[in-house]
GROMACS .gro file of C-alpha atoms in nm:
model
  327
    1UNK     CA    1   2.963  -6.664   4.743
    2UNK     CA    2   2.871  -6.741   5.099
    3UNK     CA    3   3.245  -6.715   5.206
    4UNK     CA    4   3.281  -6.361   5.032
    5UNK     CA    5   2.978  -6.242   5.218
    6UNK     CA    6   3.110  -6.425   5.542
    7UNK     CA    7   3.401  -6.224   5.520
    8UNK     CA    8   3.307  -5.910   5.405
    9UNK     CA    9   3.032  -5.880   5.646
   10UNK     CA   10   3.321  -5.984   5.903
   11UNK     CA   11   3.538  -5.644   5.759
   12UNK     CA   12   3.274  -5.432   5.800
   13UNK     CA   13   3.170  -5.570   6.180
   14UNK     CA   14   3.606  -5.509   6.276
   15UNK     CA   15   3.599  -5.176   6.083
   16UNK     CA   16   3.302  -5.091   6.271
   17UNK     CA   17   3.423  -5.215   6.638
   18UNK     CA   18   3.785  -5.033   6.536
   19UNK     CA   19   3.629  -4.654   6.477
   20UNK     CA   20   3.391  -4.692   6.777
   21UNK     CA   21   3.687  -4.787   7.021
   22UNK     CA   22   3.904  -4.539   6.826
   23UNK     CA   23   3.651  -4.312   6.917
   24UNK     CA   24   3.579  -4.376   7.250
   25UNK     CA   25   3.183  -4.497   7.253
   26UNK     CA   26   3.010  -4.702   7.506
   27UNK     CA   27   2.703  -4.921   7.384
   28UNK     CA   28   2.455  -5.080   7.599
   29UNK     CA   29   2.519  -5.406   7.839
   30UNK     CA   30   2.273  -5.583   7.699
   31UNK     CA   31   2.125  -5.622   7.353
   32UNK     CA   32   1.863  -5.869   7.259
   33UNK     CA   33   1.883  -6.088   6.977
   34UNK     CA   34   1.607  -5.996   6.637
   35UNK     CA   35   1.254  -6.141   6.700
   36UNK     CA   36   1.017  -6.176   6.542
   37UNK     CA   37   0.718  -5.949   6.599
   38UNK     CA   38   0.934  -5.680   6.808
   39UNK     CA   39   1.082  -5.355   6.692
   40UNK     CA   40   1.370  -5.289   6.850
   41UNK     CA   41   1.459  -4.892   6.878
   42UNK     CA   42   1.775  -4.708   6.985
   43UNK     CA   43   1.731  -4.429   7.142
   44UNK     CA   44   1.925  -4.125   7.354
   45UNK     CA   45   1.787  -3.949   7.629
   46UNK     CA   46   1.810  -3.701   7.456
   47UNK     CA   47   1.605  -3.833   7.143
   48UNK     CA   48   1.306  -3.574   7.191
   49UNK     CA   49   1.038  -3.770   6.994
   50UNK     CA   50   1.118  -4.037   7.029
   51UNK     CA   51   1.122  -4.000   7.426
   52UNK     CA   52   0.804  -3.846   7.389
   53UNK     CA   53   0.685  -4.170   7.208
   54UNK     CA   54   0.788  -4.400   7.446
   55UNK     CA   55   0.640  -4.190   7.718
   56UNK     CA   56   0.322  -4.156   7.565
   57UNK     CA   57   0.286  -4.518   7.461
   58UNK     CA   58   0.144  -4.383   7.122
   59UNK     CA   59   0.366  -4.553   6.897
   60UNK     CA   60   0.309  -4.878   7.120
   61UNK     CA   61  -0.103  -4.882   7.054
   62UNK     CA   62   0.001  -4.777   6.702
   63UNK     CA   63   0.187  -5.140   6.622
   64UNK     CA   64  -0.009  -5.319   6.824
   65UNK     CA   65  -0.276  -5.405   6.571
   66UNK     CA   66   0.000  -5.508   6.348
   67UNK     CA   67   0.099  -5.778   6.592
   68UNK     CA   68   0.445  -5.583   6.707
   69UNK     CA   69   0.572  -5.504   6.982
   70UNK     CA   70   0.836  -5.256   7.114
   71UNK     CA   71   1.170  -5.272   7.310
   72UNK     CA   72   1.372  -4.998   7.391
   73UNK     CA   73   1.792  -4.977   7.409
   74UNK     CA   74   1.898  -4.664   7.507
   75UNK     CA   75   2.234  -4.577   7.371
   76UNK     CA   76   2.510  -4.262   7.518
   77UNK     CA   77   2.522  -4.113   7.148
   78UNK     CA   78   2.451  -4.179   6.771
   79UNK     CA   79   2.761  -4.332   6.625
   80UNK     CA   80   2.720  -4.652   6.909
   81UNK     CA   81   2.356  -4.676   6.777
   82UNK     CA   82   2.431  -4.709   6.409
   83UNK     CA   83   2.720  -4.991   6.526
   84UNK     CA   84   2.393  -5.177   6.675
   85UNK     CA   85   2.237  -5.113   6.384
   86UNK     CA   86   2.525  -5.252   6.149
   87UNK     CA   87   2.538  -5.532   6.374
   88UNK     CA   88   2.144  -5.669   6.366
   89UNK     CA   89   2.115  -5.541   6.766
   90UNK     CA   90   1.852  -5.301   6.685
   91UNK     CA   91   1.603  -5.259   6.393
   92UNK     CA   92   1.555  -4.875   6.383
   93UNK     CA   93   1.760  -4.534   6.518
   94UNK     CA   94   1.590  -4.281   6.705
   95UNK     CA   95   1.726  -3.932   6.534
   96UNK     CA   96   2.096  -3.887   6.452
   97UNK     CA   97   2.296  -3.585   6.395
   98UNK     CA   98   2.400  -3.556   5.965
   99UNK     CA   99   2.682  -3.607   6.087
  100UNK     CA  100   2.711  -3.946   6.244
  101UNK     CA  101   2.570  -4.185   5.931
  102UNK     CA  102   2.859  -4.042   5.717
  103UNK     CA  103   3.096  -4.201   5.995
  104UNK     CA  104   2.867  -4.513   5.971
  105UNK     CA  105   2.935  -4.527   5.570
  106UNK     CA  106   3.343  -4.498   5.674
  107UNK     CA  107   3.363  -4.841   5.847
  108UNK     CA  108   3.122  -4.982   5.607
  109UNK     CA  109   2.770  -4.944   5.711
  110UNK     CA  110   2.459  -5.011   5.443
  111UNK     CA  111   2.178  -4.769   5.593
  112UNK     CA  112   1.808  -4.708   5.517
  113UNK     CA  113   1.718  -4.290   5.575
  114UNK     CA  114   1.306  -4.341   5.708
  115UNK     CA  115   1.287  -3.946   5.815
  116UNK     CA  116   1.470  -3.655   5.856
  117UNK     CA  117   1.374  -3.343   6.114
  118UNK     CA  118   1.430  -3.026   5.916
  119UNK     CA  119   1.747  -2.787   5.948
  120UNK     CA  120   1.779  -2.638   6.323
  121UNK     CA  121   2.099  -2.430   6.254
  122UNK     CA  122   2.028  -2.248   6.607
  123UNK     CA  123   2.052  -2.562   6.814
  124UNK     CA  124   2.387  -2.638   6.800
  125UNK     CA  125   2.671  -2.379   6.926
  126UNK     CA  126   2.978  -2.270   7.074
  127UNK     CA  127   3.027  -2.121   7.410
  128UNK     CA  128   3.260  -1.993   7.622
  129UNK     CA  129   3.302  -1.873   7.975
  130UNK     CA  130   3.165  -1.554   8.099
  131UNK     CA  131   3.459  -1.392   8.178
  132UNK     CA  132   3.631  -1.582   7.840
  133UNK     CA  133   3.848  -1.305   7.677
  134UNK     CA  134   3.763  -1.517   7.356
  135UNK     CA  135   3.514  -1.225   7.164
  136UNK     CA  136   3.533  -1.367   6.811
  137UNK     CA  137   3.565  -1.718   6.611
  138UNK     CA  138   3.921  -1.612   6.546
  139UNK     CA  139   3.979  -1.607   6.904
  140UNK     CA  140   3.998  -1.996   6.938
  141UNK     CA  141   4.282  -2.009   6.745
  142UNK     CA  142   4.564  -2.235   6.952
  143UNK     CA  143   4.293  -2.282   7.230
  144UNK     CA  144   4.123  -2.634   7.337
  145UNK     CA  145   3.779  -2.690   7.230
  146UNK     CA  146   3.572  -2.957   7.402
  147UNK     CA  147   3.356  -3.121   7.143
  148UNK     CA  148   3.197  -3.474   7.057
  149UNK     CA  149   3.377  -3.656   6.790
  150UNK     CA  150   3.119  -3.750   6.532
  151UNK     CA  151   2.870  -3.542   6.650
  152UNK     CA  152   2.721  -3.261   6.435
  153UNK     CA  153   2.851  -3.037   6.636
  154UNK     CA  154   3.206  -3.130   6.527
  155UNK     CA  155   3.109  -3.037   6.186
  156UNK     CA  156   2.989  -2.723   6.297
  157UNK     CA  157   3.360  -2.643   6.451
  158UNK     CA  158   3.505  -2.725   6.167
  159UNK     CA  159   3.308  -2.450   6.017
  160UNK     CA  160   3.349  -2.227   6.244
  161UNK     CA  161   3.713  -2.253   6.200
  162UNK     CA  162   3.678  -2.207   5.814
  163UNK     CA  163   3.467  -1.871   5.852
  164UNK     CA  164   3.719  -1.730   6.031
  165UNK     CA  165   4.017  -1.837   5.833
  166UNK     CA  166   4.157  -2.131   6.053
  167UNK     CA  167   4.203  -2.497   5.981
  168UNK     CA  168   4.141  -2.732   6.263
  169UNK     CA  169   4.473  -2.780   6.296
  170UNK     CA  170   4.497  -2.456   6.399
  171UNK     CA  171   4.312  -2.570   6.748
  172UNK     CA  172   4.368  -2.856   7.041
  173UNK     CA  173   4.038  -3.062   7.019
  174UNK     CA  174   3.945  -3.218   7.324
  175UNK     CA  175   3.684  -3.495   7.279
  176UNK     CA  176   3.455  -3.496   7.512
  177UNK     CA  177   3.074  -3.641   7.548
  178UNK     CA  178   2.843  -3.306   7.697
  179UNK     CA  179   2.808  -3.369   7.990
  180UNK     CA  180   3.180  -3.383   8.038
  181UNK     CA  181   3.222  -3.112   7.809
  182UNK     CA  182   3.027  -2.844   8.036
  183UNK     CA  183   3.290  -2.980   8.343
  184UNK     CA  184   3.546  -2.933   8.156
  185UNK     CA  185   3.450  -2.523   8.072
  186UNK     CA  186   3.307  -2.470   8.408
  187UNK     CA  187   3.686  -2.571   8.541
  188UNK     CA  188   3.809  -2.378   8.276
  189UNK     CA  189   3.971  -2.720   8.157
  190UNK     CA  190   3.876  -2.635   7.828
  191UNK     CA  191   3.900  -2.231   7.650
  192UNK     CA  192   3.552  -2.341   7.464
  193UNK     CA  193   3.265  -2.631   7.464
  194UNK     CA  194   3.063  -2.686   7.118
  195UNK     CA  195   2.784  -2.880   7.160
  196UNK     CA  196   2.398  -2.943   7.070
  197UNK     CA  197   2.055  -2.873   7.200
  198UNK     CA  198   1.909  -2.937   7.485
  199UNK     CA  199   2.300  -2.894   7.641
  200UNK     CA  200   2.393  -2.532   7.481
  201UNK     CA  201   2.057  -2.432   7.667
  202UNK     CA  202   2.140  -2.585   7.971
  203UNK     CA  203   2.498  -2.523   7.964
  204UNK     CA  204   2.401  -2.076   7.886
  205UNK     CA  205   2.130  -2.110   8.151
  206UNK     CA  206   2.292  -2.239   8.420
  207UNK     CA  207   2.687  -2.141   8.400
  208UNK     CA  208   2.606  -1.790   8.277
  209UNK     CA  209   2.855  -1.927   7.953
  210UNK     CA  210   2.851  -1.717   7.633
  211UNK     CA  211   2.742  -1.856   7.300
  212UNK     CA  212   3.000  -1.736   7.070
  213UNK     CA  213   2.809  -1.866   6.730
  214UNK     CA  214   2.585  -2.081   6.687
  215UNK     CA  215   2.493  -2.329   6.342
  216UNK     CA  216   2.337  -1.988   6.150
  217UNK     CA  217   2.507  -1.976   5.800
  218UNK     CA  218   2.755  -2.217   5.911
  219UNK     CA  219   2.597  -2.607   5.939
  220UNK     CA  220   2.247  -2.681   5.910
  221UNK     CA  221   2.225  -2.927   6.092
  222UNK     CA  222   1.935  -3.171   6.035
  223UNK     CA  223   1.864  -3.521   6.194
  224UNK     CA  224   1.806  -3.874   6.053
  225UNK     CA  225   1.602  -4.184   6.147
  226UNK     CA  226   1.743  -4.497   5.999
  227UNK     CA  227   1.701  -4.855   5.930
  228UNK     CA  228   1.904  -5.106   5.742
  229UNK     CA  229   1.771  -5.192   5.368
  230UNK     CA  230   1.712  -5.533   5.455
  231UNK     CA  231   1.441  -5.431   5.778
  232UNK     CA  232   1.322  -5.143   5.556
  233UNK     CA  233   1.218  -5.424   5.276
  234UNK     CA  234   1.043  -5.651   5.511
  235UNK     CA  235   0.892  -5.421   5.733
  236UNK     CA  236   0.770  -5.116   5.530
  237UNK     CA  237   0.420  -5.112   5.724
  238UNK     CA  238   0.604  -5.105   6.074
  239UNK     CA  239   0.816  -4.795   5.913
  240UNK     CA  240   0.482  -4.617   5.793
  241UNK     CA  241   0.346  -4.634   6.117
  242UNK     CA  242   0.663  -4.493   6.260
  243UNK     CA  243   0.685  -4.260   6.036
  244UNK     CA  244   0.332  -4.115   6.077
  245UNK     CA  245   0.401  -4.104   6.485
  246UNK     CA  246   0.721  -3.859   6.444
  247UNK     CA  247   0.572  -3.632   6.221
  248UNK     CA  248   0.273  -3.584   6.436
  249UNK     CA  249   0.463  -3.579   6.754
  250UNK     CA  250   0.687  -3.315   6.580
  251UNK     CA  251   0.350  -3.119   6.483
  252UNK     CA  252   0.272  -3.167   6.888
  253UNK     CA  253   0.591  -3.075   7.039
  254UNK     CA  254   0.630  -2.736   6.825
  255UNK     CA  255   0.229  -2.620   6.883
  256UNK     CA  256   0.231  -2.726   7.284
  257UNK     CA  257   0.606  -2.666   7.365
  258UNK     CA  258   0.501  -2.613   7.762
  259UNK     CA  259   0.310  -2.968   7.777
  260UNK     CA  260   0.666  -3.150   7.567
  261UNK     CA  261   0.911  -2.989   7.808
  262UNK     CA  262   0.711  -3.120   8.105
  263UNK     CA  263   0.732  -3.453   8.035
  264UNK     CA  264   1.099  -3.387   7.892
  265UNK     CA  265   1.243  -3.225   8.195
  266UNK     CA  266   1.091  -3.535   8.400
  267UNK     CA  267   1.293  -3.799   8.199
  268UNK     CA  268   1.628  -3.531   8.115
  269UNK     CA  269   1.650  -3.408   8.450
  270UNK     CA  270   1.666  -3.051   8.304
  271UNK     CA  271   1.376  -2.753   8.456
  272UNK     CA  272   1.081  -2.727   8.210
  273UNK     CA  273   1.217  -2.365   8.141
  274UNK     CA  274   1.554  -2.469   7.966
  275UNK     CA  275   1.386  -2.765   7.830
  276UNK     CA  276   1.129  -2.546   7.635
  277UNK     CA  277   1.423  -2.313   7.565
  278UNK     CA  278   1.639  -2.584   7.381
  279UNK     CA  279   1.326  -2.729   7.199
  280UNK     CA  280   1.285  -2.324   7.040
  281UNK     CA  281   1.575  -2.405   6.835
  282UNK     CA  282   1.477  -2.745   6.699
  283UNK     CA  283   1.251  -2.745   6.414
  284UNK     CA  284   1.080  -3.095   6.492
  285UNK     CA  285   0.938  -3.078   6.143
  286UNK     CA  286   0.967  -3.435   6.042
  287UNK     CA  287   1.009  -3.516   5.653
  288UNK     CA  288   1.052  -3.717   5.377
  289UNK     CA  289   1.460  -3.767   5.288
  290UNK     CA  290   1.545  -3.687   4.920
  291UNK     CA  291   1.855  -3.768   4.723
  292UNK     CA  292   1.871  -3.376   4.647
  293UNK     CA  293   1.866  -3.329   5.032
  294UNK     CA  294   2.120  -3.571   5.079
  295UNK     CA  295   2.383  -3.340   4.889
  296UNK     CA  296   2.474  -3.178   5.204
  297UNK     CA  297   2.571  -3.499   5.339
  298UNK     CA  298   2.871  -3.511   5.088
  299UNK     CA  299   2.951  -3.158   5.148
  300UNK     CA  300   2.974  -3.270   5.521
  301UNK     CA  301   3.195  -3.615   5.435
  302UNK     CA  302   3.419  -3.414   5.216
  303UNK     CA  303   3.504  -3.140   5.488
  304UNK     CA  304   3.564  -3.412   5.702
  305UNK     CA  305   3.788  -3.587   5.491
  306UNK     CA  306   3.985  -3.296   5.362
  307UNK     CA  307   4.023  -3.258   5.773
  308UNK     CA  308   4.186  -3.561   5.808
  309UNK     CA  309   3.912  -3.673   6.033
  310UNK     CA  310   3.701  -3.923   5.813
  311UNK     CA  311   3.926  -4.231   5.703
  312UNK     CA  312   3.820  -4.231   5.358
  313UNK     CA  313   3.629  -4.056   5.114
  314UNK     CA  314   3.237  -4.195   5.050
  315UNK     CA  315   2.962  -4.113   4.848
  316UNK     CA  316   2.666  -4.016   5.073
  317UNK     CA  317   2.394  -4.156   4.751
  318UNK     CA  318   2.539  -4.518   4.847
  319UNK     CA  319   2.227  -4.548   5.131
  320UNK     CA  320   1.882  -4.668   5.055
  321UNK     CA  321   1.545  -4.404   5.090
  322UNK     CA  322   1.270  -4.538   5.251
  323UNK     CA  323   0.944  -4.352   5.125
  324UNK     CA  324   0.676  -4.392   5.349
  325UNK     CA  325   0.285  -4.494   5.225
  326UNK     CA  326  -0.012  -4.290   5.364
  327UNK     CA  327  -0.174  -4.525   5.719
   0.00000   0.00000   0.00000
């Protein structure tokens, strides 16, 4: 039995290291080892409460009184994160797109949903130049499309596609992380850039680009916290404490959105103003994950599959739930 699990752990770390070099993902230079008594959480820049956690200190003084402590890996996008994850190189995700755990489940992955932040259809979008003679979805057919692969923002152009009759065959996909993304349109590299909150903000605000759709009626677009089962089982008070900071930092962020983009556009680099825009169009409301909620997640693996972008077909119920106990 201890060979099988050898080995089949040893699948799951290749299949894992395969689809993150296949898709082109940087992780961090260092990662630290588990230990005992620290919680170690990946994060993004762009991981709004969780940034405004780690800012604050809140969660720190939180965990302290449980004997933990915190370290910090920050991470270029989701999908490297949940490779840490499946790996034992951190304990807990800051917020992923839908998106991202379904690609975790395709190279083998055995995740733990803590939270989710409600749908924020408006936060993710595509744009196009200015003077872009692209005027409806239709329009991108045959054009190239900057977008991250993964990201929930891919699924969004693959249903963007769909509403207007088009397959994503029918476009040249150009995978690109945000930031290069917006070079790419501002050069006119690319015809269009699809891409996530606070960068559609950013991008509109300050190349005068034209959202073209955004997430309404086409991909909800919600955002997960996870764990592994085998952290979630031996750390539930940890995860309750956790789990109490998001959803009052969400409560915080949405009732003083000025005070949230100030520290934001400190650590993001971004003017308060566009911060505060992008932030608008996230719902921060931090809840419970269900296994009804989790349908969407299939609907989500099976357009991706039927794409020819997910390797395999999976069943989004294979996960754990963690459900979090009143502090």
């Amino acid at each position: 039995m201890a060979g099988h699990d050898f080995w089949t752990t040893g699948r799951r770390k290749a299949c894992f290291l395969l689809l993150s070099v296949l898709l082109g993902l940087a992780f961090p230079a260092e990662w630290a080892g588990a230990e005992e008594g620290v919680l170690r959480i990946g994060y993004q820049r762009s991981s709004t409460l969780m940034a405004l956690l780690k800012a604050s200190g809140r969660l720190d003084q939180a965990l302290v009184a449980k004997g933990v402590s915190l370290r910090w890996l920050e991470f270029t996008s989701g999908l490297p994160m949940l490779e840490a994850l499946n790996l034992g190189n951190v304990d807990v995700t800051a917020d992923v797109a839908d998106t991202v755990p379904i690609f975790a489940q395709a190279a083998g992955a055995k995740l733990t949903y803590i939270a989710e932040e409600a749908v924020s259809p408006e936060a993710q979008a595509v744009l196009v130049p200015a003077h872009s003679p692209i005027k409806t979805l239709a329009d991108l057919k045959g054009k190239k499309i900057a977008v991250t692969k993964a990201a929930g923002s891919h699924y969004l152009l693959i249903k963007a596609l769909a509403s207007a009759g088009l397959d994503f065959k029918a476009i040249q996909p150009v995978y690109l992380t945000p930031a290069d993304g917006r070079a790419a349109l501002a050069s006119d590299k690319v015809d269009a850039l699809v891409t996530w909150e606070p960068f559609v903000s950013s991008v509109a605000r300050q190349t005068s680009a034209r959202i073209l759709a955004d997430g309404t009626g086409l991909a909800n677009y919600k955002r997960y916290y996870l764990t592994t089962p085998n952290y979630a089982e031996h750390h539930a008070p940890v995860l309750d404490a956790l789990f109490a900071q998001l959803e009052e930092t969400g409560r915080e962020t949405k009732a003083h959105p000025q005070a949230a983009a100030d520290i934001l556009a400190k650590l993001w680099g971004i003017d308060a103003e566009t911060v505060e825009q992008a932030n608008s169009k996230r719902s921060y409301r931090v809840g419970v994950v269900t296994r009804d909620g989790l349908g969407e997640q299939q609907r989500i693996a099976d357009a991706f599959f039927e794409a020819g972008l997910l390797p395999k077909r999976i069943d989004t119920q294979d996960v754990s739930i963690f459900t979090p106990q009143a502090p």
